[in-house]
Short mmCIF file of C-alpha atoms in Angstrom, two decimals:
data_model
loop_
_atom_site.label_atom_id
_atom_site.label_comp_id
_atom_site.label_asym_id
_atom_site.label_seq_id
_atom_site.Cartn_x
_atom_site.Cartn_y
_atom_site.Cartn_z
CA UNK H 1 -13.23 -20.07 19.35
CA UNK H 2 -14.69 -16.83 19.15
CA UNK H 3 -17.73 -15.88 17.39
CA UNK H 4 -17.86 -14.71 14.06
CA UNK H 5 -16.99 -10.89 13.61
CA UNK H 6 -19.19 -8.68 12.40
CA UNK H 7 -16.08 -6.17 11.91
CA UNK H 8 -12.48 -7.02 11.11
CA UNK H 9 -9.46 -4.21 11.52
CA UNK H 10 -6.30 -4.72 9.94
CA UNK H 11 -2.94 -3.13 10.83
CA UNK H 12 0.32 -4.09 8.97
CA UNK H 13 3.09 -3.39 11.75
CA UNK H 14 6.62 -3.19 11.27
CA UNK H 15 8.40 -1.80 14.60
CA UNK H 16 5.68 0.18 15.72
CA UNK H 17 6.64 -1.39 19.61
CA UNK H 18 5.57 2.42 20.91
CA UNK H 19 2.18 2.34 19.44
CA UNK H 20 0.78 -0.65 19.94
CA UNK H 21 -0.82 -0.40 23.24
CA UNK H 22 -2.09 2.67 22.84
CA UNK H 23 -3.66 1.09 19.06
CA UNK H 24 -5.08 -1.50 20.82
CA UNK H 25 -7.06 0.53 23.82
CA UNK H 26 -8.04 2.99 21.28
CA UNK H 27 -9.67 0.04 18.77
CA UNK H 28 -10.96 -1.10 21.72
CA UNK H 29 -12.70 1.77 23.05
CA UNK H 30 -14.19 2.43 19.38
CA UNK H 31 -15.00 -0.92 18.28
CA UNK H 32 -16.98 -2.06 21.68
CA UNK H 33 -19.16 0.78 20.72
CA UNK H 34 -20.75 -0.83 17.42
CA UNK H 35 -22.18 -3.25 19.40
CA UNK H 36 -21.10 -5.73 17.19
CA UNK H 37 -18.83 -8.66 17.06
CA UNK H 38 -15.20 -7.72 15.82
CA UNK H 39 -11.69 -8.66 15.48
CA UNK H 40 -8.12 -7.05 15.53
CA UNK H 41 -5.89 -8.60 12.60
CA UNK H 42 -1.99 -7.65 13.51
CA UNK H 43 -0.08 -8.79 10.99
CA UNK H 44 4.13 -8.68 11.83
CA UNK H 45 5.48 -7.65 8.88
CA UNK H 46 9.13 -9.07 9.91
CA UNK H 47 9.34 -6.15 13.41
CA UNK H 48 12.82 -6.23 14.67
CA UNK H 49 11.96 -4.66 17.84
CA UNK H 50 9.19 -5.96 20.57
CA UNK H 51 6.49 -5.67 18.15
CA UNK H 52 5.84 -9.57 17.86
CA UNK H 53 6.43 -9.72 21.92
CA UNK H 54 3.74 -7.19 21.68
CA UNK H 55 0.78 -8.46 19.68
CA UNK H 56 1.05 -12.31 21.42
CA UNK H 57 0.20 -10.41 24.58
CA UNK H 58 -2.33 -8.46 23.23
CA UNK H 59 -3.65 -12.11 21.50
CA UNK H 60 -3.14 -14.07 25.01
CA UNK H 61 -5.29 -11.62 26.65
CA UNK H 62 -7.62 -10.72 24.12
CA UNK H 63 -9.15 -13.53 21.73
CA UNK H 64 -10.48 -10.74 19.28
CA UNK H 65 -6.72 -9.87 18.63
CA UNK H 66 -5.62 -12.57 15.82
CA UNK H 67 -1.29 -12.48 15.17
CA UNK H 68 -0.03 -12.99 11.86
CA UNK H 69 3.62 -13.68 11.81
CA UNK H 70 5.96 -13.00 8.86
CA UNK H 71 9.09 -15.08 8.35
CA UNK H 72 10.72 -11.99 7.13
CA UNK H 73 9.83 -8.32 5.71
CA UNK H 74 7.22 -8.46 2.93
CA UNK H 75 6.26 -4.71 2.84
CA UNK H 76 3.23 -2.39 4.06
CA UNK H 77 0.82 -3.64 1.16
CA UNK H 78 1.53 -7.41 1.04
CA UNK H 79 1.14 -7.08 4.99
CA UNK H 80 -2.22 -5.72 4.38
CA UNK H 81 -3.15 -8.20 1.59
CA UNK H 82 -2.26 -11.30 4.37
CA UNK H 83 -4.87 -9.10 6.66
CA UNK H 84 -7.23 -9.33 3.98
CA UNK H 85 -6.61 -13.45 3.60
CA UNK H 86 -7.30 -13.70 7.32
CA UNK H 87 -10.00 -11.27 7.72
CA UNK H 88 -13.24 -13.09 8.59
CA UNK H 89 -15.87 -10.06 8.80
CA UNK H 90 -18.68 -8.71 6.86
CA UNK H 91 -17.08 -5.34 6.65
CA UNK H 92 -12.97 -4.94 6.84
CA UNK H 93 -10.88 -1.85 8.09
CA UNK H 94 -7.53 -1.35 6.83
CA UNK H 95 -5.66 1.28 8.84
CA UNK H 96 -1.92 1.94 10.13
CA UNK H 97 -0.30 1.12 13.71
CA UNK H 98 0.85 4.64 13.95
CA UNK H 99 -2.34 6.80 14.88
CA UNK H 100 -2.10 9.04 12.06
CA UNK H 101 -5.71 7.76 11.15
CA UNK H 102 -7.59 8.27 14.23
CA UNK H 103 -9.36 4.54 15.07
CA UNK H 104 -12.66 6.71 16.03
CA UNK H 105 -13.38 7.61 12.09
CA UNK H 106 -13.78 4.25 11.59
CA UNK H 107 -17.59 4.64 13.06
CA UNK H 108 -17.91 7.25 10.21
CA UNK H 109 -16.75 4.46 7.76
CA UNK H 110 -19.40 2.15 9.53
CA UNK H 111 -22.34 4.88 9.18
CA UNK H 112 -21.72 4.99 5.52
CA UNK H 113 -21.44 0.87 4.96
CA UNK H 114 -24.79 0.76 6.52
CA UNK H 115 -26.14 3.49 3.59
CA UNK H 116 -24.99 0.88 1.23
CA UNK H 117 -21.22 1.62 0.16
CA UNK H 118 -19.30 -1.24 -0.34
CA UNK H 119 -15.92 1.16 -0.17
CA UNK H 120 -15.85 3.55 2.21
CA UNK H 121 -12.44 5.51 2.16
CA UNK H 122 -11.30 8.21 4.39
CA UNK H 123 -9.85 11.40 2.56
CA UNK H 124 -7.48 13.44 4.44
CA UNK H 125 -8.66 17.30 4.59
CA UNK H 126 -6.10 17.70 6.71
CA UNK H 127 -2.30 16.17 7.20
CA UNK H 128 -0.84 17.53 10.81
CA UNK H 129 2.83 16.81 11.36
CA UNK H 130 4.03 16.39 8.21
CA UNK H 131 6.33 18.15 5.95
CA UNK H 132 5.63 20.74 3.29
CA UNK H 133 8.13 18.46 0.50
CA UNK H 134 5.95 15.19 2.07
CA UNK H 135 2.68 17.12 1.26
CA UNK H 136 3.81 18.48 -2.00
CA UNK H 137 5.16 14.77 -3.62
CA UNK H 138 1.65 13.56 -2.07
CA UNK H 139 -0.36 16.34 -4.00
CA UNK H 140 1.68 15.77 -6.95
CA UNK H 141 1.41 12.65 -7.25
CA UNK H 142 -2.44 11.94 -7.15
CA UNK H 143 -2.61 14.56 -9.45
CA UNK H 144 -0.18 12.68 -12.16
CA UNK H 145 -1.98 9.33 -11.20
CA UNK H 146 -5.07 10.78 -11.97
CA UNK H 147 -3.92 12.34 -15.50
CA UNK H 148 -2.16 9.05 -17.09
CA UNK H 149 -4.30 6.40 -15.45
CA UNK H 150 -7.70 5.29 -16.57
CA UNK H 151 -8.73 4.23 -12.96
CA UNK H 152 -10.60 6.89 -11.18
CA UNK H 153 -8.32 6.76 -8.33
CA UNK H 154 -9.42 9.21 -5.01
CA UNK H 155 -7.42 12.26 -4.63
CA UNK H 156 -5.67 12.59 -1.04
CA UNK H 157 -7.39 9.22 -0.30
CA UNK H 158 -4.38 6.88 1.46
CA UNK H 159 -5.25 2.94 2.55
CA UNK H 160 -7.14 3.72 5.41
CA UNK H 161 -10.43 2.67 4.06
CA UNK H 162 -13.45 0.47 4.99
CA UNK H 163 -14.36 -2.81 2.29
CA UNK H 164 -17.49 -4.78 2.21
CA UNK H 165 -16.91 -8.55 2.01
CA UNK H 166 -17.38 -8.88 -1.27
CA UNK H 167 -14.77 -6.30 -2.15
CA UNK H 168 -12.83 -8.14 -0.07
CA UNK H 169 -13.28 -11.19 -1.88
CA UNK H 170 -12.46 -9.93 -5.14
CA UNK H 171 -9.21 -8.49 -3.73
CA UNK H 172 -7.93 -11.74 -2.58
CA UNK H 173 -8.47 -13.31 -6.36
CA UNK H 174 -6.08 -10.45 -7.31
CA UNK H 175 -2.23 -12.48 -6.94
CA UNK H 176 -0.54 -9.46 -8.52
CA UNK H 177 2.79 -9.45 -6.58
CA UNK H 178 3.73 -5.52 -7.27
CA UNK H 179 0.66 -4.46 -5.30
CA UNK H 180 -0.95 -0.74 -5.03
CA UNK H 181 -4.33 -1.56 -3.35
CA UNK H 182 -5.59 1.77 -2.92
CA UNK H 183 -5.68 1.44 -6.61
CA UNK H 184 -6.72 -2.20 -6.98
CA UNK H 185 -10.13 -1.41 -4.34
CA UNK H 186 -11.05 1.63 -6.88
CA UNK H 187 -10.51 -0.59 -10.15
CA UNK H 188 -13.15 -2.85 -8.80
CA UNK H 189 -16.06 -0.71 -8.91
CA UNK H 190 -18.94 -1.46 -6.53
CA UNK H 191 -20.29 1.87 -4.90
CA UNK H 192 -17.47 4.03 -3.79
CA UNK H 193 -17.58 7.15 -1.45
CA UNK H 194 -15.16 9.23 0.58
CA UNK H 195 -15.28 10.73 4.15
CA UNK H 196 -13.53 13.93 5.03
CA UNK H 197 -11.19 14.07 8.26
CA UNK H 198 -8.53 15.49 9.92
CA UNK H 199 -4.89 13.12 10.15
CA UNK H 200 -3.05 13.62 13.20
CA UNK H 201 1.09 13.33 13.78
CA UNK H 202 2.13 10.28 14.56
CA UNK H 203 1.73 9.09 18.25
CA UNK H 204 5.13 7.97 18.49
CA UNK H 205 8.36 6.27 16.71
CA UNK H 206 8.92 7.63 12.82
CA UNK H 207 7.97 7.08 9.48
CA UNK H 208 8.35 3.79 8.09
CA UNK H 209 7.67 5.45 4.60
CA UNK H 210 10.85 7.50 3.53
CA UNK H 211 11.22 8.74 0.36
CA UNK H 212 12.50 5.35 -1.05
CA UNK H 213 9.90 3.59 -0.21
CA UNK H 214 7.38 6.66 -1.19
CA UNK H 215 9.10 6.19 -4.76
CA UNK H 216 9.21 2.78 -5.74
CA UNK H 217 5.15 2.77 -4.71
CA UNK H 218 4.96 5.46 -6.90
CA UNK H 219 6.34 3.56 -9.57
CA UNK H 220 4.23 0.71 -8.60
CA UNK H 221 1.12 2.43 -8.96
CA UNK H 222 1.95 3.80 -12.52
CA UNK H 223 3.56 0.77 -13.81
CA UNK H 224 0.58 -1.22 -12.97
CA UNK H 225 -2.55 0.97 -13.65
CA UNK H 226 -0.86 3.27 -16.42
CA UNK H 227 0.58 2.24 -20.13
CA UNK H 228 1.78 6.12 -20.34
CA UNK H 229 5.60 5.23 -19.99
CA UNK H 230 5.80 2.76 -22.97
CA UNK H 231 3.75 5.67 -24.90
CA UNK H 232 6.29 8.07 -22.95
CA UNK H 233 9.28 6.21 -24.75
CA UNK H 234 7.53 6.15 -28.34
CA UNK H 235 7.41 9.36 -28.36
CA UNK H 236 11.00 10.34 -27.14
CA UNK H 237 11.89 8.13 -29.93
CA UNK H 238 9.46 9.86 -32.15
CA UNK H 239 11.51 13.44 -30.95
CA UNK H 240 14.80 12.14 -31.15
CA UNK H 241 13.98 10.43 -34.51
CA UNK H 242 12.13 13.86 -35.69
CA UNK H 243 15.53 16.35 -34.69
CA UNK H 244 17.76 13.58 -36.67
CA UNK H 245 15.48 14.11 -39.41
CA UNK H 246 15.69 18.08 -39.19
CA UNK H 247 19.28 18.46 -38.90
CA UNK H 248 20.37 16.54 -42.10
CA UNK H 249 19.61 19.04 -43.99
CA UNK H 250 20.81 21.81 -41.44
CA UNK H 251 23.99 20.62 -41.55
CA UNK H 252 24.09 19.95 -45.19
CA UNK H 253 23.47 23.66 -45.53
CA UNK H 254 25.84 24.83 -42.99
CA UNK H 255 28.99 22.67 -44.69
CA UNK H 256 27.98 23.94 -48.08
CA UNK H 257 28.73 27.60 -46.68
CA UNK H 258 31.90 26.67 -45.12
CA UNK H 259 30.24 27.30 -41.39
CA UNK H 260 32.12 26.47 -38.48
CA UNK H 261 29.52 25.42 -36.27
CA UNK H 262 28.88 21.82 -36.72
CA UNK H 263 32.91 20.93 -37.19
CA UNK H 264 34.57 18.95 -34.45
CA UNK H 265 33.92 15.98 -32.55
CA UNK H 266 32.23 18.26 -29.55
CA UNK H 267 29.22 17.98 -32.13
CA UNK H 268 29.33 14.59 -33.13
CA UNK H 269 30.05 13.68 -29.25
CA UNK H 270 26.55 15.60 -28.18
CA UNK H 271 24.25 14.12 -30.59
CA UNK H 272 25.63 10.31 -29.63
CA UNK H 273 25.30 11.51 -25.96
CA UNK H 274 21.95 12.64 -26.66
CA UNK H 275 20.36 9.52 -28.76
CA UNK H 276 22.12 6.93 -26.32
CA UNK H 277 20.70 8.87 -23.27
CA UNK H 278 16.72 8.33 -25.28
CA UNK H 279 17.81 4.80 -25.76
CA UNK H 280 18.83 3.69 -22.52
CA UNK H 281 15.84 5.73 -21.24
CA UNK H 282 13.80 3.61 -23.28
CA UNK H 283 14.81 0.84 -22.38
CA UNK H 284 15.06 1.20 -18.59
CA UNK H 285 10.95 1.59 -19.28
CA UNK H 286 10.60 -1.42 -20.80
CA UNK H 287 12.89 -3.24 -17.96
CA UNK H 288 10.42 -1.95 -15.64
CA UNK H 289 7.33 -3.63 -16.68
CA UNK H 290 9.99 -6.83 -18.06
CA UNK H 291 10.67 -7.19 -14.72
CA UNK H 292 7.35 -6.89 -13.07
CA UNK H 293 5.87 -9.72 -15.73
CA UNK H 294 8.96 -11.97 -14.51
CA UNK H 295 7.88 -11.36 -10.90
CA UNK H 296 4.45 -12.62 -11.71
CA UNK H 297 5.86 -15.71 -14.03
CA UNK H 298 8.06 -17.35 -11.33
CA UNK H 299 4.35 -17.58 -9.56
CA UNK H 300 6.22 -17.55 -5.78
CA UNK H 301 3.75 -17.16 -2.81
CA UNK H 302 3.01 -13.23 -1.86
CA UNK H 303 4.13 -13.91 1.71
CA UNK H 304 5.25 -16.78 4.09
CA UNK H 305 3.69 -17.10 7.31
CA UNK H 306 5.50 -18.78 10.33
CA UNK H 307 2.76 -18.39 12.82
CA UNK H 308 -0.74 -17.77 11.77
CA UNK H 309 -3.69 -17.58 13.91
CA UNK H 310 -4.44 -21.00 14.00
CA UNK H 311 -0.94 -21.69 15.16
CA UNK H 312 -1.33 -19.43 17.87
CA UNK H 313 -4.51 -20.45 19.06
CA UNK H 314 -3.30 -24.19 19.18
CA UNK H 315 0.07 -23.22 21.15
CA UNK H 316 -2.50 -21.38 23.63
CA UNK H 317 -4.52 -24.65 24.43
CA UNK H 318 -1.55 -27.00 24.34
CA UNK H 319 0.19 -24.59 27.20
CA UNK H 320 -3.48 -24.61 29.03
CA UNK H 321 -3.70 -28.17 28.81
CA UNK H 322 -0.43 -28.76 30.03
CA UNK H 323 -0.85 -26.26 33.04
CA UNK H 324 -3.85 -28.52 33.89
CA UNK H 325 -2.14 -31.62 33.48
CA UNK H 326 0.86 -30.31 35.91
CA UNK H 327 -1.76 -28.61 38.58
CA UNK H 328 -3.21 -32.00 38.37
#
């Protein structure tokens, strides 16, 4: 049993087999240098590849590493919420397996815990090895988060951030299953502040964060800090409602002159078009956040484990005790 850590890092990884030993002797070279007691939280979120190989040797020869196994594919932010579960430290990291957050700004994190901030997170000045559509949806969509959300949400801030315990602990009282943390940490107050740095390519493999995935966190976010689409489909209704309203008597003038231009089914054919397309809009809104309250009704667990770090460190001393037994 090790001792308690002072500092615990978490990294959801999902077949990041390329990155991982270079993650772990960077962490290591950054993390001896606190001085302090610390741990490495790896939690497999379902890898296909020799990620899970990986992070048992990592554990086996380094006690500070602690595995967290996934039966299956969760996703990036319940991965990092099961870090935050089995996160024992005062102060807890949350960064990615790919190097695009160097591990050395996490002593700039540290400095400003230590002034008192009980969220530290890093904001990226700069974003190296990415593309010019990435960096525009990322831009644009801070902005628009910022605009119809009443959370003061950091601008260009992503999840690599630093949380004191008791942020921590008020995270993990938060079940919500259609998670956007990097909201959730700013709608919980406590002090807040950001440091500036520079995000690097990724060391190796690619992006586990296509556009798919970029747009249904999107949607996350809005549908769970933001009301504006339910307003958004009053007031289509309100439109569509209004320019019914305003052609009745248009076309009541136009067929008292005999026009031409509102005879036909081309125009009758439009306006149903038109009002079905602001209904079904509508109500694709409301199935959004119908959906999302059925998710949390069925009350199902965020994640299952099949081998948490318990498990693992029993398996270690049964295969030690056996290899004494046998030398024996």
């Amino acid at each position: 049993m090790t001792e308690k850590p002072v500092f615990s890092i978490i990294v959801p990884v999902y077949n990041e087999a390329s990155c991982l030993h270079e993650l772990y002797r960077r962490m290591v070279e950054v993390m001896d240098r606190t001085g302090k007691p610390w741990e490495l939280v790896l939690v497999n979120d379902g890898s296909v590849d020799e990620s899970p190989q990986i992070i048992r040797e990592l554990a086996k020869a380094d006690p500070r590493v602690r595995p967290v196994m996934f039966a299956r594919n969760f996703g990036h932010q319940i991965a990092v919420t099961a870090g935050l579960d089995y996160s024992r430290g005062d102060a807890v990291v949350i960064i990615d397996a790919d190097l695009q957050d160097p591990p050395e700004v996490i002593l700039d994190l540290i400095e400003k815990w230590r002034e008192g901030y009980e969220v530290v997170y890093a904001v990226r000045a700069e974003r190296e090895g990415e593309s010019f559509f990435k960096k525009f949806t990322a831009s644009l969509f801070y902005r628009l988060i910022a605009r119809i959300t009443d959370v003061d949400i950091p601008m260009d801030a992503g999840d690599f951030r630093l949380m004191d315990r008791k942020v921590v602990n008020v995270l993990n009282s938060m079940r919500e299953h259609h998670r956007f943390l990097r909201g959730m940490s700013a709608w919980v107050g406590f002090r807040q502040t950001g440091v500036l740095y520079r995000r690097a390519p990724r060391f190796a493999g690619e992006t586990k964060y296509p556009l798919r995935k970029m747009l249904r966190l999107a949607l996350t976010a809005i549908t769970g800090f933001s009301y504006f689409p339910l307003q958004l489909a009053t007031y289509l209704g309100f439109i569509a409602a209004g320019l019914a309203i305003l052609a009745i008597p248009v076309v009541i003038i136009l067929r008292s002159i005999q026009a031409q231009a509102f005879f036909g089914q081309a125009t009758t054919l439009i306006a149903v078009l038109f009002f079905g397309g602001v209904q079904l809009i509508c109500l694709g809104i409301l199935g959004e956040y119908i959906g999302r309250i059925y998710d949390e009704a069925k009350n199902r667990p965020l994640y299952i484990v099949s081998e948490s770090p318990e498990d693992f460190e029993k398996k270690l001393q049964l295969q030690k005790e056996e290899k004494t037994n046998g030398n024996y």
